[in-house]
Amino acid sequence: DTEVTQTPKHLVMGMTNKKSLKCEQHMGHRAMYWYKQKAKKPPELMFVYSYEKLSINESVPSRFSPECPNSSLLNLHLHALQPEDSALYLCASILRSDREYGYTFGSGTRLTVV
Amino acid sequence: GESVGLHLPTLSVQEGDNSIINCAYSNSASDYFIWYKQESGKGPQFIIDIRSNMDKRQGQRVTVLLNKTVKHLSLQIAATQPGDSAVYFCAVRTGSSNTGKLIFGQGTTLQVKP
């Protein structure tokens, strides 16, 4: 299995809702990432997990809460989002954060906040 | 920090011609570079990478050139095909060996005319 799988593919949520995005990989990768991508813009780094520990938080608002329950799974919990948080949320992984084998990206979750 | 820029937001080429997409980076300590292709509605797809101890690497129809002196990176696509139409991002790894922060450039949209 050489894929990063993200679910759901599309999500529409209200500003008072709580939802979660899920990312899964079974390549034995030990570093996982969340990126946010607005239309016609490059992906922007949000969080980095290395060996299931949060190693980077790029000053992301607390309404985004990451979680790494195990080495294969990465979640992004969403609460009280704003319409400007609507974007494509991408998950990526690499074997380890100090060894590059081409960061593998999932197809993303298209999030719309209404 | 690192900033990554692309020279041209859009590149239009004739089918069969060669394409060259350029990228500049700011941090001379950057040690790993990746080119990604992103099609509409999909996540970034790995094309080719290069480490800072190399100046050229070739794949199938693609070549990446790295000039560390001027901090410049380019992607060459030979015999461009309609299926190559997409947005192309360069990405640069920056930070310590344990952070693996990958920073993206702005993206160049490649349009292939039949």
PDB file of C-alpha atoms in Angstrom:
ATOM      1  CA  ASP A   1       0.000   0.000   0.000  1.00  0.00           C
ATOM      2  CA  THR A   2       1.653   3.237  -1.162  1.00  0.00           C
ATOM      3  CA  GLU A   3      -1.204   5.606  -0.512  1.00  0.00           C
ATOM      4  CA  VAL A   4      -2.325   8.207   1.941  1.00  0.00           C
ATOM      5  CA  THR A   5      -6.087   7.942   2.338  1.00  0.00           C
ATOM      6  CA  GLN A   6      -8.167  10.880   3.477  1.00  0.00           C
ATOM      7  CA  THR A   7     -11.812  10.817   4.497  1.00  0.00           C
ATOM      8  CA  PRO A   8     -14.259  12.273   3.876  1.00  0.00           C
ATOM      9  CA  LYS A   9     -13.544  13.625   0.393  1.00  0.00           C
ATOM     10  CA  HIS A  10     -16.062  16.429   0.846  1.00  0.00           C
ATOM     11  CA  LEU A  11     -17.473  17.988   3.997  1.00  0.00           C
ATOM     12  CA  VAL A  12     -19.972  20.777   4.518  1.00  0.00           C
ATOM     13  CA  MET A  13     -20.336  22.007   8.080  1.00  0.00           C
ATOM     14  CA  GLY A  14     -21.981  24.842   9.917  1.00  0.00           C
ATOM     15  CA  MET A  15     -20.050  27.238  12.099  1.00  0.00           C
ATOM     16  CA  THR A  16     -21.349  25.606  15.277  1.00  0.00           C
ATOM     17  CA  ASN A  17     -20.646  22.028  14.199  1.00  0.00           C
ATOM     18  CA  LYS A  18     -17.905  19.703  15.356  1.00  0.00           C
ATOM     19  CA  LYS A  19     -16.403  17.428  12.740  1.00  0.00           C
ATOM     20  CA  SER A  20     -13.211  15.466  12.164  1.00  0.00           C
ATOM     21  CA  LEU A  21     -11.000  14.796   9.175  1.00  0.00           C
ATOM     22  CA  LYS A  22      -9.167  11.506   8.976  1.00  0.00           C
ATOM     23  CA  CYS A  23      -5.890  10.537   7.347  1.00  0.00           C
ATOM     24  CA  GLU A  24      -4.494   7.026   7.164  1.00  0.00           C
ATOM     25  CA  GLN A  25      -1.325   5.461   5.765  1.00  0.00           C
ATOM     26  CA  HIS A  26       0.087   1.959   6.015  1.00  0.00           C
ATOM     27  CA  MET A  27       3.553   2.594   4.611  1.00  0.00           C
ATOM     28  CA  GLY A  28       5.253   2.633   8.011  1.00  0.00           C
ATOM     29  CA  HIS A  29       5.798   6.368   7.725  1.00  0.00           C
ATOM     30  CA  ARG A  30       6.571   8.009  11.044  1.00  0.00           C
ATOM     31  CA  ALA A  31       6.055  11.668  10.173  1.00  0.00           C
ATOM     32  CA  MET A  32       2.659  13.006   9.142  1.00  0.00           C
ATOM     33  CA  TYR A  33       1.525  16.454   8.140  1.00  0.00           C
ATOM     34  CA  TRP A  34      -1.580  18.588   7.766  1.00  0.00           C
ATOM     35  CA  TYR A  35      -1.646  21.251   5.075  1.00  0.00           C
ATOM     36  CA  LYS A  36      -4.349  23.746   4.140  1.00  0.00           C
ATOM     37  CA  GLN A  37      -4.771  24.836   0.527  1.00  0.00           C
ATOM     38  CA  LYS A  38      -6.955  27.692  -0.621  1.00  0.00           C
ATOM     39  CA  ALA A  39      -8.020  27.981  -4.257  1.00  0.00           C
ATOM     40  CA  LYS A  40      -5.169  28.871  -6.638  1.00  0.00           C
ATOM     41  CA  LYS A  41      -2.686  28.975  -3.754  1.00  0.00           C
ATOM     42  CA  PRO A  42       0.080  26.601  -2.622  1.00  0.00           C
ATOM     43  CA  PRO A  43      -0.427  24.245   0.311  1.00  0.00           C
ATOM     44  CA  GLU A  44       0.363  25.875   3.649  1.00  0.00           C
ATOM     45  CA  LEU A  45       1.765  23.821   6.497  1.00  0.00           C
ATOM     46  CA  MET A  46      -0.418  23.553   9.610  1.00  0.00           C
ATOM     47  CA  PHE A  47       0.937  20.733  11.782  1.00  0.00           C
ATOM     48  CA  VAL A  48       3.734  18.163  11.799  1.00  0.00           C
ATOM     49  CA  TYR A  49       3.696  14.946  13.813  1.00  0.00           C
ATOM     50  CA  SER A  50       6.927  13.033  14.218  1.00  0.00           C
ATOM     51  CA  TYR A  51       6.743   9.613  15.893  1.00  0.00           C
ATOM     52  CA  GLU A  52       3.180  10.407  16.959  1.00  0.00           C
ATOM     53  CA  LYS A  53       4.213  13.564  18.796  1.00  0.00           C
ATOM     54  CA  LEU A  54       3.315  17.059  17.668  1.00  0.00           C
ATOM     55  CA  SER A  55       6.574  18.676  16.567  1.00  0.00           C
ATOM     56  CA  ILE A  56       5.331  21.744  14.681  1.00  0.00           C
ATOM     57  CA  ASN A  57       2.239  23.920  15.050  1.00  0.00           C
ATOM     58  CA  GLU A  58       2.365  26.766  12.564  1.00  0.00           C
ATOM     59  CA  SER A  59       0.390  29.122  14.819  1.00  0.00           C
ATOM     60  CA  VAL A  60      -2.864  27.489  13.798  1.00  0.00           C
ATOM     61  CA  PRO A  61      -6.025  28.716  15.614  1.00  0.00           C
ATOM     62  CA  SER A  62      -7.253  26.432  18.380  1.00  0.00           C
ATOM     63  CA  ARG A  63     -10.458  25.697  16.494  1.00  0.00           C
ATOM     64  CA  PHE A  64      -8.254  23.195  14.622  1.00  0.00           C
ATOM     65  CA  SER A  65      -7.104  20.379  16.906  1.00  0.00           C
ATOM     66  CA  PRO A  66      -4.821  17.642  15.545  1.00  0.00           C
ATOM     67  CA  GLU A  67      -4.518  14.169  16.983  1.00  0.00           C
ATOM     68  CA  CYS A  68      -2.257  11.233  16.157  1.00  0.00           C
ATOM     69  CA  PRO A  69      -3.681   8.127  17.868  1.00  0.00           C
ATOM     70  CA  ASN A  70      -1.096   5.791  16.316  1.00  0.00           C
ATOM     71  CA  SER A  71       1.598   5.720  13.660  1.00  0.00           C
ATOM     72  CA  SER A  72      -0.886   5.060  10.855  1.00  0.00           C
ATOM     73  CA  LEU A  73      -3.601   7.538  11.693  1.00  0.00           C
ATOM     74  CA  LEU A  74      -3.863  11.311  11.860  1.00  0.00           C
ATOM     75  CA  ASN A  75      -7.009  13.235  12.696  1.00  0.00           C
ATOM     76  CA  LEU A  76      -7.916  16.894  12.483  1.00  0.00           C
ATOM     77  CA  HIS A  77     -10.761  17.889  14.783  1.00  0.00           C
ATOM     78  CA  LEU A  78     -12.746  20.946  13.741  1.00  0.00           C
ATOM     79  CA  HIS A  79     -14.905  23.105  15.972  1.00  0.00           C
ATOM     80  CA  ALA A  80     -16.483  26.534  15.564  1.00  0.00           C
ATOM     81  CA  LEU A  81     -14.921  27.127  12.165  1.00  0.00           C
ATOM     82  CA  GLN A  82     -15.367  30.268  10.111  1.00  0.00           C
ATOM     83  CA  PRO A  83     -16.324  30.512   6.422  1.00  0.00           C
ATOM     84  CA  GLU A  84     -12.746  31.580   5.628  1.00  0.00           C
ATOM     85  CA  ASP A  85     -11.592  28.157   6.831  1.00  0.00           C
ATOM     86  CA  SER A  86     -13.175  26.657   3.727  1.00  0.00           C
ATOM     87  CA  ALA A  87     -10.313  25.029   1.814  1.00  0.00           C
ATOM     88  CA  LEU A  88      -8.766  21.765   0.687  1.00  0.00           C
ATOM     89  CA  TYR A  89      -7.140  20.039   3.652  1.00  0.00           C
ATOM     90  CA  LEU A  90      -4.256  17.802   2.688  1.00  0.00           C
ATOM     91  CA  CYS A  91      -2.484  15.124   4.662  1.00  0.00           C
ATOM     92  CA  ALA A  92       1.045  13.983   3.825  1.00  0.00           C
ATOM     93  CA  SER A  93       3.536  11.507   5.235  1.00  0.00           C
ATOM     94  CA  ILE A  94       7.190  10.551   4.931  1.00  0.00           C
ATOM     95  CA  LEU A  95       9.188   7.620   6.258  1.00  0.00           C
ATOM     96  CA  ARG A  96      10.760   9.718   9.003  1.00  0.00           C
ATOM     97  CA  SER A  97      11.098  13.446   9.325  1.00  0.00           C
ATOM     98  CA  ASP A  98      14.875  13.267   8.867  1.00  0.00           C
ATOM     99  CA  ARG A  99      14.790  11.021   5.804  1.00  0.00           C
ATOM    100  CA  GLU A 100      13.054  12.071   2.633  1.00  0.00           C
ATOM    101  CA  TYR A 101      11.492   9.574   0.329  1.00  0.00           C
ATOM    102  CA  GLY A 102       9.201  11.995  -1.424  1.00  0.00           C
ATOM    103  CA  TYR A 103       6.446  13.297   0.769  1.00  0.00           C
ATOM    104  CA  THR A 104       3.286  11.415  -0.186  1.00  0.00           C
ATOM    105  CA  PHE A 105       0.067  13.410  -0.229  1.00  0.00           C
ATOM    106  CA  GLY A 106      -3.508  12.272   0.024  1.00  0.00           C
ATOM    107  CA  SER A 107      -6.231  13.598  -2.274  1.00  0.00           C
ATOM    108  CA  GLY A 108      -7.512  15.905   0.406  1.00  0.00           C
ATOM    109  CA  THR A 109     -10.809  16.778   2.050  1.00  0.00           C
ATOM    110  CA  ARG A 110     -12.696  19.635   0.430  1.00  0.00           C
ATOM    111  CA  LEU A 111     -14.174  21.534   3.400  1.00  0.00           C
ATOM    112  CA  THR A 112     -16.930  24.103   3.077  1.00  0.00           C
ATOM    113  CA  VAL A 113     -17.990  26.070   6.159  1.00  0.00           C
ATOM    114  CA  VAL A 114     -21.435  27.639   5.901  1.00  0.00           C
TER     115      VAL A 114
ATOM    116  CA  GLY B   1      12.536  31.378   7.404  1.00  0.00           C
ATOM    117  CA  GLU B   2      12.285  30.094   3.900  1.00  0.00           C
ATOM    118  CA  SER B   3      10.508  31.743   1.020  1.00  0.00           C
ATOM    119  CA  VAL B   4       9.973  29.957  -2.249  1.00  0.00           C
ATOM    120  CA  GLY B   5       8.940  31.737  -5.429  1.00  0.00           C
ATOM    121  CA  LEU B   6       8.152  30.836  -8.991  1.00  0.00           C
ATOM    122  CA  HIS B   7       9.112  33.020 -11.912  1.00  0.00           C
ATOM    123  CA  LEU B   8       5.965  32.611 -13.985  1.00  0.00           C
ATOM    124  CA  PRO B   9       2.379  31.983 -12.841  1.00  0.00           C
ATOM    125  CA  THR B  10       1.320  30.543 -16.212  1.00  0.00           C
ATOM    126  CA  LEU B  11       3.222  28.783 -18.973  1.00  0.00           C
ATOM    127  CA  SER B  12       1.610  27.923 -22.289  1.00  0.00           C
ATOM    128  CA  VAL B  13       3.389  25.496 -24.635  1.00  0.00           C
ATOM    129  CA  GLN B  14       2.612  23.602 -27.815  1.00  0.00           C
ATOM    130  CA  GLU B  15       2.155  19.866 -27.578  1.00  0.00           C
ATOM    131  CA  GLY B  16       5.466  18.164 -28.297  1.00  0.00           C
ATOM    132  CA  ASP B  17       7.585  21.112 -27.203  1.00  0.00           C
ATOM    133  CA  ASN B  18       9.770  21.095 -24.103  1.00  0.00           C
ATOM    134  CA  SER B  19       8.614  22.964 -20.985  1.00  0.00           C
ATOM    135  CA  ILE B  20      10.782  24.630 -18.382  1.00  0.00           C
ATOM    136  CA  ILE B  21       9.364  25.746 -15.045  1.00  0.00           C
ATOM    137  CA  ASN B  22      11.577  27.743 -12.703  1.00  0.00           C
ATOM    138  CA  CYS B  23      11.682  28.241  -8.961  1.00  0.00           C
ATOM    139  CA  ALA B  24      13.802  30.317  -6.600  1.00  0.00           C
ATOM    140  CA  TYR B  25      14.378  29.746  -2.913  1.00  0.00           C
ATOM    141  CA  SER B  26      15.888  31.921  -0.233  1.00  0.00           C
ATOM    142  CA  ASN B  27      17.492  29.697   2.392  1.00  0.00           C
ATOM    143  CA  SER B  28      20.943  28.441   1.435  1.00  0.00           C
ATOM    144  CA  ALA B  29      20.616  25.768   4.149  1.00  0.00           C
ATOM    145  CA  SER B  30      17.733  24.080   2.292  1.00  0.00           C
ATOM    146  CA  ASP B  31      18.813  20.562   1.504  1.00  0.00           C
ATOM    147  CA  TYR B  32      16.004  18.802  -0.303  1.00  0.00           C
ATOM    148  CA  PHE B  33      13.787  19.867  -3.173  1.00  0.00           C
ATOM    149  CA  ILE B  34      10.701  18.328  -4.736  1.00  0.00           C
ATOM    150  CA  TRP B  35       8.545  19.068  -7.755  1.00  0.00           C
ATOM    151  CA  TYR B  36       4.853  18.275  -7.516  1.00  0.00           C
ATOM    152  CA  LYS B  37       2.085  18.205 -10.113  1.00  0.00           C
ATOM    153  CA  GLN B  38      -1.438  19.012  -8.980  1.00  0.00           C
ATOM    154  CA  GLU B  39      -4.497  18.420 -11.120  1.00  0.00           C
ATOM    155  CA  SER B  40      -7.826  20.000 -10.358  1.00  0.00           C
ATOM    156  CA  GLY B  41      -9.516  18.408  -7.329  1.00  0.00           C
ATOM    157  CA  LYS B  42      -6.529  16.210  -6.465  1.00  0.00           C
ATOM    158  CA  GLY B  43      -3.669  16.273  -4.016  1.00  0.00           C
ATOM    159  CA  PRO B  44      -0.094  17.078  -5.101  1.00  0.00           C
ATOM    160  CA  GLN B  45       1.502  14.230  -7.003  1.00  0.00           C
ATOM    161  CA  PHE B  46       5.241  13.645  -6.577  1.00  0.00           C
ATOM    162  CA  ILE B  47       7.189  14.081  -9.829  1.00  0.00           C
ATOM    163  CA  ILE B  48      10.867  14.158  -8.966  1.00  0.00           C
ATOM    164  CA  ASP B  49      13.171  15.209  -6.157  1.00  0.00           C
ATOM    165  CA  ILE B  50      16.785  16.234  -5.743  1.00  0.00           C
ATOM    166  CA  ARG B  51      19.107  16.583  -2.792  1.00  0.00           C
ATOM    167  CA  SER B  52      21.462  19.497  -2.310  1.00  0.00           C
ATOM    168  CA  ASN B  53      24.531  17.346  -3.018  1.00  0.00           C
ATOM    169  CA  MET B  54      23.379  16.942  -6.629  1.00  0.00           C
ATOM    170  CA  ASP B  55      22.867  19.449  -9.435  1.00  0.00           C
ATOM    171  CA  LYS B  56      20.869  17.341 -11.877  1.00  0.00           C
ATOM    172  CA  ARG B  57      18.532  14.393 -11.750  1.00  0.00           C
ATOM    173  CA  GLN B  58      16.553  12.764 -14.530  1.00  0.00           C
ATOM    174  CA  GLY B  59      13.341  10.806 -14.559  1.00  0.00           C
ATOM    175  CA  GLN B  60      11.025   9.697 -17.291  1.00  0.00           C
ATOM    176  CA  ARG B  61      10.609  12.788 -19.545  1.00  0.00           C
ATOM    177  CA  VAL B  62      11.499  15.055 -16.608  1.00  0.00           C
ATOM    178  CA  THR B  63      14.753  16.603 -15.434  1.00  0.00           C
ATOM    179  CA  VAL B  64      15.353  18.687 -12.345  1.00  0.00           C
ATOM    180  CA  LEU B  65      18.290  21.097 -12.230  1.00  0.00           C
ATOM    181  CA  LEU B  66      19.559  22.666  -9.032  1.00  0.00           C
ATOM    182  CA  ASN B  67      21.842  25.700  -8.942  1.00  0.00           C
ATOM    183  CA  LYS B  68      22.771  26.282  -5.328  1.00  0.00           C
ATOM    184  CA  THR B  69      24.940  29.286  -6.153  1.00  0.00           C
ATOM    185  CA  VAL B  70      21.936  31.344  -7.229  1.00  0.00           C
ATOM    186  CA  LYS B  71      19.398  29.292  -5.259  1.00  0.00           C
ATOM    187  CA  HIS B  72      17.464  28.291  -8.333  1.00  0.00           C
ATOM    188  CA  LEU B  73      15.605  25.128  -9.238  1.00  0.00           C
ATOM    189  CA  SER B  74      14.043  24.155 -12.547  1.00  0.00           C
ATOM    190  CA  LEU B  75      11.841  21.404 -13.909  1.00  0.00           C
ATOM    191  CA  GLN B  76      12.191  20.424 -17.548  1.00  0.00           C
ATOM    192  CA  ILE B  77       9.480  18.355 -19.211  1.00  0.00           C
ATOM    193  CA  ALA B  78      10.403  16.837 -22.565  1.00  0.00           C
ATOM    194  CA  ALA B  79       7.857  16.424 -25.364  1.00  0.00           C
ATOM    195  CA  THR B  80       5.036  17.988 -23.352  1.00  0.00           C
ATOM    196  CA  GLN B  81       1.706  16.208 -23.662  1.00  0.00           C
ATOM    197  CA  PRO B  82      -1.878  17.369 -22.992  1.00  0.00           C
ATOM    198  CA  GLY B  83      -1.887  15.174 -19.880  1.00  0.00           C
ATOM    199  CA  ASP B  84       0.896  17.343 -18.470  1.00  0.00           C
ATOM    200  CA  SER B  85      -1.537  20.254 -18.112  1.00  0.00           C
ATOM    201  CA  ALA B  86      -1.710  21.002 -14.389  1.00  0.00           C
ATOM    202  CA  VAL B  87      -0.325  23.282 -11.698  1.00  0.00           C
ATOM    203  CA  TYR B  88       3.311  22.585 -10.855  1.00  0.00           C
ATOM    204  CA  PHE B  89       4.748  23.404  -7.437  1.00  0.00           C
ATOM    205  CA  CYS B  90       8.313  23.358  -6.259  1.00  0.00           C
ATOM    206  CA  ALA B  91       8.705  22.511  -2.587  1.00  0.00           C
ATOM    207  CA  VAL B  92      11.744  23.051  -0.415  1.00  0.00           C
ATOM    208  CA  ARG B  93      12.594  21.301   2.808  1.00  0.00           C
ATOM    209  CA  THR B  94      13.820  23.644   5.475  1.00  0.00           C
ATOM    210  CA  GLY B  95      14.507  23.513   9.195  1.00  0.00           C
ATOM    211  CA  SER B  96      16.366  20.983  11.307  1.00  0.00           C
ATOM    212  CA  SER B  97      16.627  17.330  10.362  1.00  0.00           C
ATOM    213  CA  ASN B  98      13.865  16.463  12.810  1.00  0.00           C
ATOM    214  CA  THR B  99      11.256  18.951  11.635  1.00  0.00           C
ATOM    215  CA  GLY B 100      11.003  18.151   7.943  1.00  0.00           C
ATOM    216  CA  LYS B 101       9.066  21.327   7.170  1.00  0.00           C
ATOM    217  CA  LEU B 102       8.192  21.390   3.469  1.00  0.00           C
ATOM    218  CA  ILE B 103       7.483  24.861   2.046  1.00  0.00           C
ATOM    219  CA  PHE B 104       5.746  25.276  -1.304  1.00  0.00           C
ATOM    220  CA  GLY B 105       6.264  27.876  -3.991  1.00  0.00           C
ATOM    221  CA  GLN B 106       3.312  29.703  -5.543  1.00  0.00           C
ATOM    222  CA  GLY B 107       2.766  27.316  -8.457  1.00  0.00           C
ATOM    223  CA  THR B 108       2.957  27.564 -12.233  1.00  0.00           C
ATOM    224  CA  THR B 109      -0.036  26.570 -14.338  1.00  0.00           C
ATOM    225  CA  LEU B 110       1.128  24.652 -17.403  1.00  0.00           C
ATOM    226  CA  GLN B 111      -1.236  24.826 -20.367  1.00  0.00           C
ATOM    227  CA  VAL B 112      -0.524  22.485 -23.275  1.00  0.00           C
ATOM    228  CA  LYS B 113      -2.005  23.527 -26.612  1.00  0.00           C
ATOM    229  CA  PRO B 114      -2.838  20.684 -29.025  1.00  0.00           C
TER     230      PRO B 114
END
